[in-house]
mmCIF file of C-alpha atoms in Angstrom:
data_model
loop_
_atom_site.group_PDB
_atom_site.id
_atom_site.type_symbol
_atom_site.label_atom_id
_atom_site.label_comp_id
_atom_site.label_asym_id
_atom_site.label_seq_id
_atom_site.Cartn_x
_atom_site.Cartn_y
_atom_site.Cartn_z
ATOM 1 C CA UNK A 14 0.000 0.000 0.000
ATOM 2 C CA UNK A 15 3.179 2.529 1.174
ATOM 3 C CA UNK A 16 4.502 1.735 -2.404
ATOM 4 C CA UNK A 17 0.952 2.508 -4.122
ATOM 5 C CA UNK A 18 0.685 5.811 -1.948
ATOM 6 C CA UNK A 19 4.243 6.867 -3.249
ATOM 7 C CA UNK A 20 3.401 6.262 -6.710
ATOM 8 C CA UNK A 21 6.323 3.427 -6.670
ATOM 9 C CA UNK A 22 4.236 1.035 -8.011
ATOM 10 C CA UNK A 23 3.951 0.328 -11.675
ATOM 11 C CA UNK A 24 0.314 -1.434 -11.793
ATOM 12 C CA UNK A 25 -1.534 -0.059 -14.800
ATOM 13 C CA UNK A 26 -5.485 0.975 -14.511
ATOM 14 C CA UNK A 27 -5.681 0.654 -10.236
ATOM 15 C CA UNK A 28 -8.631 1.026 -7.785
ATOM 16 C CA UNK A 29 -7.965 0.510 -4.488
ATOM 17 C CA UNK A 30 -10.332 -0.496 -1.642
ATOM 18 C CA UNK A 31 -10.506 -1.247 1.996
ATOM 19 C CA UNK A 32 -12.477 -4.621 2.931
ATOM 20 C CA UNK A 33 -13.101 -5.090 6.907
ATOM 21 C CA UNK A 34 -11.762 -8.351 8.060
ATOM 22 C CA UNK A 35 -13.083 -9.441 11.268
ATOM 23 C CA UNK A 36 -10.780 -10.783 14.149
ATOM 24 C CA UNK A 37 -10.205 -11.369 17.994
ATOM 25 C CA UNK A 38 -12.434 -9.899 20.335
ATOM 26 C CA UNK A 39 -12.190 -5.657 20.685
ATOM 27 C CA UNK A 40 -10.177 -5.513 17.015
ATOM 28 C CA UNK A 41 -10.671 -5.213 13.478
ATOM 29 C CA UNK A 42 -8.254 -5.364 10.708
ATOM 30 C CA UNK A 43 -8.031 -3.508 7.160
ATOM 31 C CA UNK A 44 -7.579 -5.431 3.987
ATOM 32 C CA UNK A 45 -5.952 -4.280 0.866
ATOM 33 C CA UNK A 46 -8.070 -5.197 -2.476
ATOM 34 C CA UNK A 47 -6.398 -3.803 -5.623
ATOM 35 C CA UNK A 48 -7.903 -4.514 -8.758
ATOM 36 C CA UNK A 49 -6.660 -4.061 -12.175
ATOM 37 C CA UNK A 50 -9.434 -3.049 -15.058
ATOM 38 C CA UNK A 51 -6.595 -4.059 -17.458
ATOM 39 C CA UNK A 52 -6.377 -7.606 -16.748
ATOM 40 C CA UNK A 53 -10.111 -7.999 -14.941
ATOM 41 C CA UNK A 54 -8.807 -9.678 -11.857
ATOM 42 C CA UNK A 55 -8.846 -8.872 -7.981
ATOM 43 C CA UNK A 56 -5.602 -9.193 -6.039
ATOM 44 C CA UNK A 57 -6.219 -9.507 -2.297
ATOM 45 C CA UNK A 58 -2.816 -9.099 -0.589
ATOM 46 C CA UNK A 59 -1.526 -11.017 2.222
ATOM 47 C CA UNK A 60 -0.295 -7.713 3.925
ATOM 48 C CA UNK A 61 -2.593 -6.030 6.610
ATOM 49 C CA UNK A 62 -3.381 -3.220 8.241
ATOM 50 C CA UNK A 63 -4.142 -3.999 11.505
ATOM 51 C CA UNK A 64 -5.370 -1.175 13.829
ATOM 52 C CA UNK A 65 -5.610 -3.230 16.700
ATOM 53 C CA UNK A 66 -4.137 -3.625 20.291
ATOM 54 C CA UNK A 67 -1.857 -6.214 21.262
ATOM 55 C CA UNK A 68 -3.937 -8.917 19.503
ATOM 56 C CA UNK A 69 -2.397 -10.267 15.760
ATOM 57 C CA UNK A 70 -2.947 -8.965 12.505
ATOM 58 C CA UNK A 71 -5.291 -11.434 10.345
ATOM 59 C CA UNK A 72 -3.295 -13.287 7.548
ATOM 60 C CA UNK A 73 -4.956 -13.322 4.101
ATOM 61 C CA UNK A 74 -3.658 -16.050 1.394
ATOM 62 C CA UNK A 75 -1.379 -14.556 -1.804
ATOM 63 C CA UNK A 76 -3.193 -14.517 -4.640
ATOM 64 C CA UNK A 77 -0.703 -14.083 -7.245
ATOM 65 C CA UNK A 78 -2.111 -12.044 -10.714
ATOM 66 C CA UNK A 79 -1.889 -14.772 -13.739
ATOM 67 C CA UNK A 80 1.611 -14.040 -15.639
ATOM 68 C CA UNK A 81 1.194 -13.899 -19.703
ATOM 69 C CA UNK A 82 3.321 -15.986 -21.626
ATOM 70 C CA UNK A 83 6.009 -13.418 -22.714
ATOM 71 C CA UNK A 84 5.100 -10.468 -21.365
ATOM 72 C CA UNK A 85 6.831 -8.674 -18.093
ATOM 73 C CA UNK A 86 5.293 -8.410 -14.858
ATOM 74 C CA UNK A 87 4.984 -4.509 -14.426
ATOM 75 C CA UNK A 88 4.767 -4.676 -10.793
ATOM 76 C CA UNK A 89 7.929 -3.930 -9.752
ATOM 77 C CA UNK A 90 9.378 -1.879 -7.218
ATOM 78 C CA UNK A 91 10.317 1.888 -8.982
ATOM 79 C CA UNK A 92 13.196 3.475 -6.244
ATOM 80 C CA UNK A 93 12.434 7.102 -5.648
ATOM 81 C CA UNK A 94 15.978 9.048 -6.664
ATOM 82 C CA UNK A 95 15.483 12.518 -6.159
ATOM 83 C CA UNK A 96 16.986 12.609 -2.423
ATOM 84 C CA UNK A 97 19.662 10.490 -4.160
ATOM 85 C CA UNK A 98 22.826 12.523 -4.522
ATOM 86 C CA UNK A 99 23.790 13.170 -8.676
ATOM 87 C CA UNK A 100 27.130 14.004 -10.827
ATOM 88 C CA UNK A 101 27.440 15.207 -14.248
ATOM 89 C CA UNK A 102 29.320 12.897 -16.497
ATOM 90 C CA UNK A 103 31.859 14.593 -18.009
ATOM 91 C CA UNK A 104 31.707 12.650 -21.493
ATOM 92 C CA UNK A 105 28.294 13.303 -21.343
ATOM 93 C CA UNK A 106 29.043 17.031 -20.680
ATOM 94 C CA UNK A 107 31.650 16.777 -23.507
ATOM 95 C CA UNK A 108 29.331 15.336 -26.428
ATOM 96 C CA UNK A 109 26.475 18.101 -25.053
ATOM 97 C CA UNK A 110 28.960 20.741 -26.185
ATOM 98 C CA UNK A 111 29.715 18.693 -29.333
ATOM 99 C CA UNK A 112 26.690 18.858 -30.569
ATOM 100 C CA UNK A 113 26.091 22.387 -30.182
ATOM 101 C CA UNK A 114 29.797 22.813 -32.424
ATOM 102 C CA UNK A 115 32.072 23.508 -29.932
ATOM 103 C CA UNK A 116 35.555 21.333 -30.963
ATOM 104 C CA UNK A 117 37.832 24.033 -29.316
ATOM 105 C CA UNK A 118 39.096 24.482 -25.865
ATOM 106 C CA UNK A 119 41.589 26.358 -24.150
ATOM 107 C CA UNK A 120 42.083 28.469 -20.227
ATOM 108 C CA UNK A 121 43.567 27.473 -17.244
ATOM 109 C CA UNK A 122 42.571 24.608 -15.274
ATOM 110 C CA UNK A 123 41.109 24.295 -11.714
ATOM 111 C CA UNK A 124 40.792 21.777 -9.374
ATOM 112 C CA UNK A 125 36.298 21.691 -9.313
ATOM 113 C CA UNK A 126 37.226 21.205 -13.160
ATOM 114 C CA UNK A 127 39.690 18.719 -13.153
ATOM 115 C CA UNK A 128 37.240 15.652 -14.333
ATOM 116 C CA UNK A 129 35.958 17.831 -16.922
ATOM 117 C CA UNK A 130 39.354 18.762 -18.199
ATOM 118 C CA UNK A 131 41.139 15.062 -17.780
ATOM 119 C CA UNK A 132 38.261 13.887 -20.341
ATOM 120 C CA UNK A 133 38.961 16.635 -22.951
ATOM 121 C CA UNK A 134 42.749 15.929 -22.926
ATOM 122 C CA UNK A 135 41.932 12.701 -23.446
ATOM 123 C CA UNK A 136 39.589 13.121 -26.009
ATOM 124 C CA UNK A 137 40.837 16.445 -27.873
ATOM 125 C CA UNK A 138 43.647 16.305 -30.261
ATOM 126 C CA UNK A 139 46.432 18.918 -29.058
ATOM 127 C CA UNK A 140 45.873 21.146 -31.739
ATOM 128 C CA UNK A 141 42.185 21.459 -30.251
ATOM 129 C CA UNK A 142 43.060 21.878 -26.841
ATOM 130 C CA UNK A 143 45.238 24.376 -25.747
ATOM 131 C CA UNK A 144 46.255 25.149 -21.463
ATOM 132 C CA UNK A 145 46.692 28.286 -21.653
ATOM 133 C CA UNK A 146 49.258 30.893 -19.673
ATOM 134 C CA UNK A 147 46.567 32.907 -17.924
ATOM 135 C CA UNK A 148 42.913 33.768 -18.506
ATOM 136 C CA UNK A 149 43.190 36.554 -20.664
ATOM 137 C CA UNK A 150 44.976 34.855 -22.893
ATOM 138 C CA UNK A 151 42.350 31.921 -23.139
ATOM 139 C CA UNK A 152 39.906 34.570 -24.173
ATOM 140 C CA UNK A 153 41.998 36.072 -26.653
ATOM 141 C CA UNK A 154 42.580 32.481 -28.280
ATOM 142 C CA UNK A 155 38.616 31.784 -28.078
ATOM 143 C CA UNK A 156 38.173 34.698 -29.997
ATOM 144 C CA UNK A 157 41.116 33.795 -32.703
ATOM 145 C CA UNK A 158 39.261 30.553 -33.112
ATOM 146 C CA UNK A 159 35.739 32.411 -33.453
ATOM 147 C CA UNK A 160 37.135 34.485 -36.189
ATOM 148 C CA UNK A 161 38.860 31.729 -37.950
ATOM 149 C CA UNK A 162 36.088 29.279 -37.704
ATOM 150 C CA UNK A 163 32.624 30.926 -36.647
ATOM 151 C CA UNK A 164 32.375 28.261 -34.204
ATOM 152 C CA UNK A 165 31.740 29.028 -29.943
ATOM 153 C CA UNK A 166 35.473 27.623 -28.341
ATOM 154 C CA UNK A 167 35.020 26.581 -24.169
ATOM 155 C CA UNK A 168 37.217 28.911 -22.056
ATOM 156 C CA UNK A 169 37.749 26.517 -18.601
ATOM 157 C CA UNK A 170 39.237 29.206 -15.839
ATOM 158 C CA UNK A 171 38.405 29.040 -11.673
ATOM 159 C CA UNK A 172 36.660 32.488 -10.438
ATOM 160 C CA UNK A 173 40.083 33.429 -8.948
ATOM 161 C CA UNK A 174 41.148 33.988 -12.648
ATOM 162 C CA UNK A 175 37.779 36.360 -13.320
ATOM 163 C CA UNK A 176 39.643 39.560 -12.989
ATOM 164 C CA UNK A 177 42.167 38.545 -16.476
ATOM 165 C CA UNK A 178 39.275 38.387 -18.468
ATOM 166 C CA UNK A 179 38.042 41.721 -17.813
ATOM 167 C CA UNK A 180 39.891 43.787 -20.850
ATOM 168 C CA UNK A 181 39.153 40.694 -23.376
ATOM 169 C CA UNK A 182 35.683 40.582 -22.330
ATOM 170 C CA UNK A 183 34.689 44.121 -22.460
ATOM 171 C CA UNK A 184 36.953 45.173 -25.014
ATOM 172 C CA UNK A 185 36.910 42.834 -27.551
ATOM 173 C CA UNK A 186 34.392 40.245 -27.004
ATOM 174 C CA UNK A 187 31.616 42.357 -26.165
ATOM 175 C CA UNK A 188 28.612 43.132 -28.600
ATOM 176 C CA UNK A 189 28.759 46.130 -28.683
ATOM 177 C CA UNK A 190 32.594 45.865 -29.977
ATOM 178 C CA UNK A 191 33.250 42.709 -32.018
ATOM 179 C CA UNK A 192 30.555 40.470 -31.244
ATOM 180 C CA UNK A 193 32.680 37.525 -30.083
ATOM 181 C CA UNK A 194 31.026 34.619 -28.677
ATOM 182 C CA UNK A 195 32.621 32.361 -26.005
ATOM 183 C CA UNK A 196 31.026 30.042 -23.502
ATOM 184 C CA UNK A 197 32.769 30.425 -20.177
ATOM 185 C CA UNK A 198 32.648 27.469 -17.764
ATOM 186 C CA UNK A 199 33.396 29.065 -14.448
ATOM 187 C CA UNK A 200 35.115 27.038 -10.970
ATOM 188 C CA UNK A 201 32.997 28.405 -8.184
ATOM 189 C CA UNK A 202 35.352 28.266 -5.154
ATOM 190 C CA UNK A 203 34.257 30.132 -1.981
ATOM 191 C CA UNK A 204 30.874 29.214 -3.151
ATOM 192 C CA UNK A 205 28.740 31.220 -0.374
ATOM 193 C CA UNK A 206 27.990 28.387 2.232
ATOM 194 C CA UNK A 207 30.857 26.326 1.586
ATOM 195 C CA UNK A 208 33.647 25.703 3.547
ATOM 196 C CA UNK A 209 36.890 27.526 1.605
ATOM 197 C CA UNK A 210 40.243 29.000 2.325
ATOM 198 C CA UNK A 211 39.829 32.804 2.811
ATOM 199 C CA UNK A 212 40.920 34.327 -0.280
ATOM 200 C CA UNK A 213 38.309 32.103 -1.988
ATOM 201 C CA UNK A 214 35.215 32.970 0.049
ATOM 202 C CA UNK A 215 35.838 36.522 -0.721
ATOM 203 C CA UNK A 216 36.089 35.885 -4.849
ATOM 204 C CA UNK A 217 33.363 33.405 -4.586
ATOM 205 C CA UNK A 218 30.873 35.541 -2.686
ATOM 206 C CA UNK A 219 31.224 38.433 -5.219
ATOM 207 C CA UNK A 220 31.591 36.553 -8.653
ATOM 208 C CA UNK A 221 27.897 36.114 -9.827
ATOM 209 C CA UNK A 222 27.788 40.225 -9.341
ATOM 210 C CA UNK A 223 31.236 40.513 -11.290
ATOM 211 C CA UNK A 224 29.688 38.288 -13.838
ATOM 212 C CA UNK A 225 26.684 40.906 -14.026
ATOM 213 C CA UNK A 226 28.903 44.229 -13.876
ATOM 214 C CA UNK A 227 30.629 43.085 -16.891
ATOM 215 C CA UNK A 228 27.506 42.103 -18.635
ATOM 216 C CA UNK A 229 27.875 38.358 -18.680
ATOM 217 C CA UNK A 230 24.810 36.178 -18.507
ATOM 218 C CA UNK A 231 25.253 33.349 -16.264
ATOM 219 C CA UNK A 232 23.898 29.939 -15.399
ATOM 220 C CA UNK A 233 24.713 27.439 -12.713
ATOM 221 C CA UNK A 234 25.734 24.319 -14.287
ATOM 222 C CA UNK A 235 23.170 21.266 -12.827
ATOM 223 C CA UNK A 236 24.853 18.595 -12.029
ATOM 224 C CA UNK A 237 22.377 16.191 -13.639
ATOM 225 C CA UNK A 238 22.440 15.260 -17.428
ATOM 226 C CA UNK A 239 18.296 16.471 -18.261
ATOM 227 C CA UNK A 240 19.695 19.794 -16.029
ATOM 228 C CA UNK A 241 22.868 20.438 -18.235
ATOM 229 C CA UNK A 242 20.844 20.087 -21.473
ATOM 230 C CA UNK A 243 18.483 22.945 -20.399
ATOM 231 C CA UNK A 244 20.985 24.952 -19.401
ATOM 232 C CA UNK A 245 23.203 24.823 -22.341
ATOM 233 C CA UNK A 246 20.283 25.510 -24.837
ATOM 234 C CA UNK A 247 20.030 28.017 -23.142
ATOM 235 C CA UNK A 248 23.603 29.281 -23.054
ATOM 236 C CA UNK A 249 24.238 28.672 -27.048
ATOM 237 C CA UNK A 250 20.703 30.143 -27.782
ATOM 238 C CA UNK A 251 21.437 33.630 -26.038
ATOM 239 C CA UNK A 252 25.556 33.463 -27.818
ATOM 240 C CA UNK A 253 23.845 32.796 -31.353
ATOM 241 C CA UNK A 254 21.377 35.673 -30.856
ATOM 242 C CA UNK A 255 23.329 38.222 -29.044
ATOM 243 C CA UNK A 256 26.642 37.573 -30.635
ATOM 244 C CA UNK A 257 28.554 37.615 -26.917
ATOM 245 C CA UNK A 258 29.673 35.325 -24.044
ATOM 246 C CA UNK A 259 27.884 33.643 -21.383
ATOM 247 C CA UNK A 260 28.983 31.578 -18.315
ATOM 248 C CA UNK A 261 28.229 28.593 -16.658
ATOM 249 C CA UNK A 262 29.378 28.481 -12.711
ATOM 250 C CA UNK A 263 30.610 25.116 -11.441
ATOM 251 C CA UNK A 264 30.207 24.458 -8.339
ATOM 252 C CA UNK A 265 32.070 21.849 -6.005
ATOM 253 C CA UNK A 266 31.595 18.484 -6.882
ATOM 254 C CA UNK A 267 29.333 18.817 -10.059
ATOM 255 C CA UNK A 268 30.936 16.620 -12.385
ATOM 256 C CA UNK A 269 31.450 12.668 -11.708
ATOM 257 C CA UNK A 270 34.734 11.394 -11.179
ATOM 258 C CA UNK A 271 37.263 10.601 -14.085
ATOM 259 C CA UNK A 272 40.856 9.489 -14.165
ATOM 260 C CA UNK A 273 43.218 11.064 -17.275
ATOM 261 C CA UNK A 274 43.871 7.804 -19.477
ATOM 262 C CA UNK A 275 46.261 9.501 -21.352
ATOM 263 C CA UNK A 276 50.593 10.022 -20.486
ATOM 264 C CA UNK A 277 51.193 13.256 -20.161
ATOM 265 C CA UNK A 278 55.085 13.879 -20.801
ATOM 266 C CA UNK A 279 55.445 17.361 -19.469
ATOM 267 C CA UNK A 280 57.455 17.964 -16.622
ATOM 268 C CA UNK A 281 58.596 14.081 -16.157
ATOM 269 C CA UNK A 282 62.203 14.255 -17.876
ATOM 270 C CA UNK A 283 64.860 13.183 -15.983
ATOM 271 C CA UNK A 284 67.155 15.636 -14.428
ATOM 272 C CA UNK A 285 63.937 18.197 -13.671
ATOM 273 C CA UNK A 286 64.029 19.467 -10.216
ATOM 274 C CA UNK A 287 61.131 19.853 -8.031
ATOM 275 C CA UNK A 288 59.801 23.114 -6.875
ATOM 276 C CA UNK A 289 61.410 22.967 -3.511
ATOM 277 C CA UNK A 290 64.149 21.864 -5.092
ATOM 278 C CA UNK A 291 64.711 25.038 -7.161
ATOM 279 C CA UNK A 292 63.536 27.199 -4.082
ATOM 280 C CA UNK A 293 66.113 25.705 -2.109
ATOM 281 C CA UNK A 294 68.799 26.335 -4.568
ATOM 282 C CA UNK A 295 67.448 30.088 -4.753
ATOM 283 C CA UNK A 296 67.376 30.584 -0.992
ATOM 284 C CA UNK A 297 71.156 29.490 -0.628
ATOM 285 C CA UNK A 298 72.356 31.957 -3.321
ATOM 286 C CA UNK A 299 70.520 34.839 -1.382
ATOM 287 C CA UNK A 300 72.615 36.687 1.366
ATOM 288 C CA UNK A 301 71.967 36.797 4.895
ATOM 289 C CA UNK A 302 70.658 39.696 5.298
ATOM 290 C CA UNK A 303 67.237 41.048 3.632
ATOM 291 C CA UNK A 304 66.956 42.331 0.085
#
């Protein structure tokens, strides 16, 4: 009955109805009579209600509905998911963006974008996929490809990075300057609510009204595949109208998990020093006293 109540339930054509059962002295029990107007035949379960004291429930038989040569039996028990916790798959993320044309990306990567990113290296030829020294140098390499190609490239960047994309946005992606298109997917650290490092909770509480200062529609990214495909309609709809970018904000754990595939040979010569390494040679050439 719980699961009919919920709706879990897949029994086509139902009618449900209470039958009083009679029992023990002082009690009565309620039972369950579903019938189907599909199949014409009366189900009396072996499950009861029983609203009495201390005195036992009474036990109807099973009566199981007649199963169709080849056909399924429908009722089956339909989980509810919506408490149940979701993640965006990248390569489902990935072919989303495919299909709206976008086969370029370049910025600089962030950690709430690292699953993202690990699939497109693995799935982008170099050529197509280019890390980038800062922000503002992502943008002006989005809009390079725009110009060459027509096509909307990805920019990838954490809010942190917002501030280098000021003079490419405003100055030469904007509408009303050369019309450039770019879809911006934005790391949301500091998210308000989260728990952050300082410097990040100060970025993150201001970057939606940075976003709208500078003109910059702006989405959050769901983190469900039905969400995603909403959102980026509407993203690619606005950028082929208006002619100018729009963002998407990630924010922690959105995207499901994903280990790189691919070897990446950069910075695994031998004979490379470590960071600390090279600080440590620094630090013994300096002198004693402060410079």
């Amino acid at each position: 009955l719980s699961a009919l109540l919920r709706g879990s339930l897949c029994v086509p054509s139902l009618s449900v109805g209470f039958a009083a059962a009679g029992g023990s002295s002082g009690s009565r029990a309620m039972r369950v009579v579903v019938s189907s107007a599909r199949r014409g035949s009366t189900v009396a379960g072996s499950k009861t209600l029983a609203a009495r004291g201390k005195s036992s429930a009474v036990s109807e038989p099973d009566y199981a509905l007649p199963k169709e040569e080849g056909k399924t039996d429908m009722r089956i028990y339909r989980p509810m998911t919506e408490t149940v916790r979701t993640f965006l798959n990248p390569a489902h993320f990935f072919l989303l963006l495919k299909a709206h044309g976008t086969s370029f990306y370049t910025g600089v990567p962030d950690s709430l974008l690292k699953d993202m990113c690990a699939y497109i290296t693995d799935n982008m030829p170099k050529e197509s996929h280019v890390i980038a020294a800062n922000e503002g140098t992502a943008m002006a390499i989005a809009a390079g490809h725009h110009l060459a190609t027509g096509k909307v490239a990805c920019v990838y960047l954490q809010n942190s990075g917002l501030g280098n994309t000021v003079n490419p946005l405003l100055s030469l992606c904007s509408s009303k300057v050369y019309s450039i298109p770019v879809l911006l997917i934005v790391g949301w650290r500091g998210e308000p609510g989260k728990k952050d490092e300082p410097q990040h909770l100060v970025q993150g509480a201001l970057t939606p009204s940075l976003l709208k200062e500078m003109g910059v529609p702006y989405e959050i990214l769901p983190d469900y595949a039905e969400g995603a495909f909403e959102v980026l309609n509407k993203a690619y709809a606005y950028m082929e109208k208006e002619k100018a970018p729009f963002a998407l904000l990630v924010k922690k754990q959105t995207f499901e998990k994903y280990r790189l595939q691919s070897e990446q040979a950069l910075f695994t010569e031998a004979g490379l020093l470590h960071r600390e390494e090279i600080l440590e040679k620094i630090a013994e050439g300096f002198p004693s006293e402060p410079l």
